[in-house]
């Protein structure tokens, strides 16, 4: 039994099915390792930035695993069906490389970029929540005579003050 395990992990066999299963095991392990590295890096970055680590954030890792492994499983089945024609699991390999690339990009993403995205999201939420007041301010500026730029600025300042008080 020990020889069989050593053969499985240490050397690629000449049997095409066995060799393909070894490749598949290696590819799935690589994607799983990349996901673990991304999770650790994400927790570390969040800790550095003072961002709370919540269960929602951790659940994203599980959602990502589903997004990666479901298509990968389908491609693996196709690869296994084509083993007599193709010697290696090409489709699974391509999917694993894509998943690995996505994880690599995620690990190297700048925390600043993510913080900027959060700020943009907050700004858009404020605009959406106050769209009627902003429209009223713009209409009043366009219909009144006088220094319209100054009136617009004053109107927007009033809206900003109102939203910061909330």
PDB file of C-alpha atoms in Angstrom, residues 27-117:
ATOM      1  CA  UNK A  27      -4.263  21.085 -10.189  1.00  0.00           C
ATOM      2  CA  UNK A  28      -7.061  21.006  -7.603  1.00  0.00           C
ATOM      3  CA  UNK A  29      -4.489  21.199  -4.805  1.00  0.00           C
ATOM      4  CA  UNK A  30      -2.865  24.200  -6.481  1.00  0.00           C
ATOM      5  CA  UNK A  31      -6.158  26.079  -6.731  1.00  0.00           C
ATOM      6  CA  UNK A  32      -6.997  25.240  -3.108  1.00  0.00           C
ATOM      7  CA  UNK A  33      -3.563  26.442  -1.971  1.00  0.00           C
ATOM      8  CA  UNK A  34      -3.983  29.689  -3.927  1.00  0.00           C
ATOM      9  CA  UNK A  35      -7.360  30.266  -2.258  1.00  0.00           C
ATOM     10  CA  UNK A  36      -5.894  29.693   1.210  1.00  0.00           C
ATOM     11  CA  UNK A  37      -3.055  32.137   0.464  1.00  0.00           C
ATOM     12  CA  UNK A  38      -5.610  34.717  -0.738  1.00  0.00           C
ATOM     13  CA  UNK A  39      -7.733  34.232   2.387  1.00  0.00           C
ATOM     14  CA  UNK A  40      -4.731  34.716   4.663  1.00  0.00           C
ATOM     15  CA  UNK A  41      -3.565  37.762   2.693  1.00  0.00           C
ATOM     16  CA  UNK A  42      -7.076  39.247   2.766  1.00  0.00           C
ATOM     17  CA  UNK A  43      -7.386  38.826   6.521  1.00  0.00           C
ATOM     18  CA  UNK A  44      -3.917  40.330   6.997  1.00  0.00           C
ATOM     19  CA  UNK A  45      -4.696  43.327   4.750  1.00  0.00           C
ATOM     20  CA  UNK A  46      -8.022  43.921   6.486  1.00  0.00           C
ATOM     21  CA  UNK A  47      -6.331  43.768   9.882  1.00  0.00           C
ATOM     22  CA  UNK A  48      -3.702  46.300   8.734  1.00  0.00           C
ATOM     23  CA  UNK A  49      -6.355  48.645   7.369  1.00  0.00           C
ATOM     24  CA  UNK A  50      -8.435  48.379  10.547  1.00  0.00           C
ATOM     25  CA  UNK A  51     -11.354  46.819   8.663  1.00  0.00           C
ATOM     26  CA  UNK A  52     -13.546  44.420  10.628  1.00  0.00           C
ATOM     27  CA  UNK A  53     -13.270  40.793   9.603  1.00  0.00           C
ATOM     28  CA  UNK A  54     -16.818  39.494   9.450  1.00  0.00           C
ATOM     29  CA  UNK A  55     -18.434  36.183   8.633  1.00  0.00           C
ATOM     30  CA  UNK A  56     -19.644  37.746   5.375  1.00  0.00           C
ATOM     31  CA  UNK A  57     -16.051  38.204   4.278  1.00  0.00           C
ATOM     32  CA  UNK A  58     -15.182  34.638   5.169  1.00  0.00           C
ATOM     33  CA  UNK A  59     -18.235  33.335   3.306  1.00  0.00           C
ATOM     34  CA  UNK A  60     -16.881  34.971   0.157  1.00  0.00           C
ATOM     35  CA  UNK A  61     -14.097  32.373   0.173  1.00  0.00           C
ATOM     36  CA  UNK A  62     -16.690  29.590   0.096  1.00  0.00           C
ATOM     37  CA  UNK A  63     -18.610  31.345  -2.689  1.00  0.00           C
ATOM     38  CA  UNK A  64     -15.368  31.681  -4.612  1.00  0.00           C
ATOM     39  CA  UNK A  65     -14.622  27.974  -4.132  1.00  0.00           C
ATOM     40  CA  UNK A  66     -18.018  27.123  -5.618  1.00  0.00           C
ATOM     41  CA  UNK A  67     -17.377  29.471  -8.560  1.00  0.00           C
ATOM     42  CA  UNK A  68     -13.994  27.858  -9.182  1.00  0.00           C
ATOM     43  CA  UNK A  69     -14.607  24.188  -8.501  1.00  0.00           C
ATOM     44  CA  UNK A  70     -17.995  23.677 -10.190  1.00  0.00           C
ATOM     45  CA  UNK A  71     -16.753  24.616 -13.687  1.00  0.00           C
ATOM     46  CA  UNK A  72     -13.449  22.898 -12.953  1.00  0.00           C
ATOM     47  CA  UNK A  73     -15.285  19.676 -12.090  1.00  0.00           C
ATOM     48  CA  UNK A  74     -17.223  19.781 -15.370  1.00  0.00           C
ATOM     49  CA  UNK A  75     -13.998  20.355 -17.306  1.00  0.00           C
ATOM     50  CA  UNK A  76     -12.368  17.502 -15.391  1.00  0.00           C
ATOM     51  CA  UNK A  77     -15.155  15.142 -16.453  1.00  0.00           C
ATOM     52  CA  UNK A  78     -14.657  16.212 -20.076  1.00  0.00           C
ATOM     53  CA  UNK A  79     -10.895  15.693 -19.697  1.00  0.00           C
ATOM     54  CA  UNK A  80     -11.433  12.216 -18.268  1.00  0.00           C
ATOM     55  CA  UNK A  81     -13.743  11.336 -21.156  1.00  0.00           C
ATOM     56  CA  UNK A  82     -11.111  12.461 -23.646  1.00  0.00           C
ATOM     57  CA  UNK A  83      -8.205  10.634 -21.935  1.00  0.00           C
ATOM     58  CA  UNK A  84      -7.791   8.165 -24.838  1.00  0.00           C
ATOM     59  CA  UNK A  85      -7.291  11.139 -27.191  1.00  0.00           C
ATOM     60  CA  UNK A  86      -5.449  13.679 -25.013  1.00  0.00           C
ATOM     61  CA  UNK A  87      -2.707  12.650 -22.614  1.00  0.00           C
ATOM     62  CA  UNK A  88      -3.186  15.487 -20.112  1.00  0.00           C
ATOM     63  CA  UNK A  89      -6.221  17.252 -18.587  1.00  0.00           C
ATOM     64  CA  UNK A  90      -5.893  20.340 -20.787  1.00  0.00           C
ATOM     65  CA  UNK A  91      -9.244  21.911 -19.894  1.00  0.00           C
ATOM     66  CA  UNK A  92      -8.776  21.396 -16.164  1.00  0.00           C
ATOM     67  CA  UNK A  93      -5.269  22.800 -16.499  1.00  0.00           C
ATOM     68  CA  UNK A  94      -6.555  25.925 -18.268  1.00  0.00           C
ATOM     69  CA  UNK A  95      -9.234  26.437 -15.611  1.00  0.00           C
ATOM     70  CA  UNK A  96      -6.732  25.930 -12.778  1.00  0.00           C
ATOM     71  CA  UNK A  97      -4.338  28.431 -14.352  1.00  0.00           C
ATOM     72  CA  UNK A  98      -7.160  30.967 -14.692  1.00  0.00           C
ATOM     73  CA  UNK A  99      -8.235  30.457 -11.057  1.00  0.00           C
ATOM     74  CA  UNK A 100      -4.617  30.736  -9.925  1.00  0.00           C
ATOM     75  CA  UNK A 101      -4.200  33.961 -11.902  1.00  0.00           C
ATOM     76  CA  UNK A 102      -7.342  35.430 -10.300  1.00  0.00           C
ATOM     77  CA  UNK A 103      -6.076  34.530  -6.842  1.00  0.00           C
ATOM     78  CA  UNK A 104      -2.634  35.952  -7.614  1.00  0.00           C
ATOM     79  CA  UNK A 105      -4.238  39.241  -8.701  1.00  0.00           C
ATOM     80  CA  UNK A 106      -6.362  39.298  -5.573  1.00  0.00           C
ATOM     81  CA  UNK A 107      -3.376  38.789  -3.284  1.00  0.00           C
ATOM     82  CA  UNK A 108      -1.418  41.546  -4.958  1.00  0.00           C
ATOM     83  CA  UNK A 109      -4.296  44.001  -5.129  1.00  0.00           C
ATOM     84  CA  UNK A 110      -3.554  47.113  -3.233  1.00  0.00           C
ATOM     85  CA  UNK A 111      -5.546  47.765  -0.049  1.00  0.00           C
ATOM     86  CA  UNK A 112      -5.674  51.407  -1.150  1.00  0.00           C
ATOM     87  CA  UNK A 113      -7.554  50.366  -4.299  1.00  0.00           C
ATOM     88  CA  UNK A 114     -10.115  48.469  -2.233  1.00  0.00           C
ATOM     89  CA  UNK A 115     -10.463  51.451   0.141  1.00  0.00           C
ATOM     90  CA  UNK A 116     -11.032  53.755  -2.841  1.00  0.00           C
ATOM     91  CA  UNK A 117     -13.764  51.426  -4.090  1.00  0.00           C
TER      92      UNK A 117
END
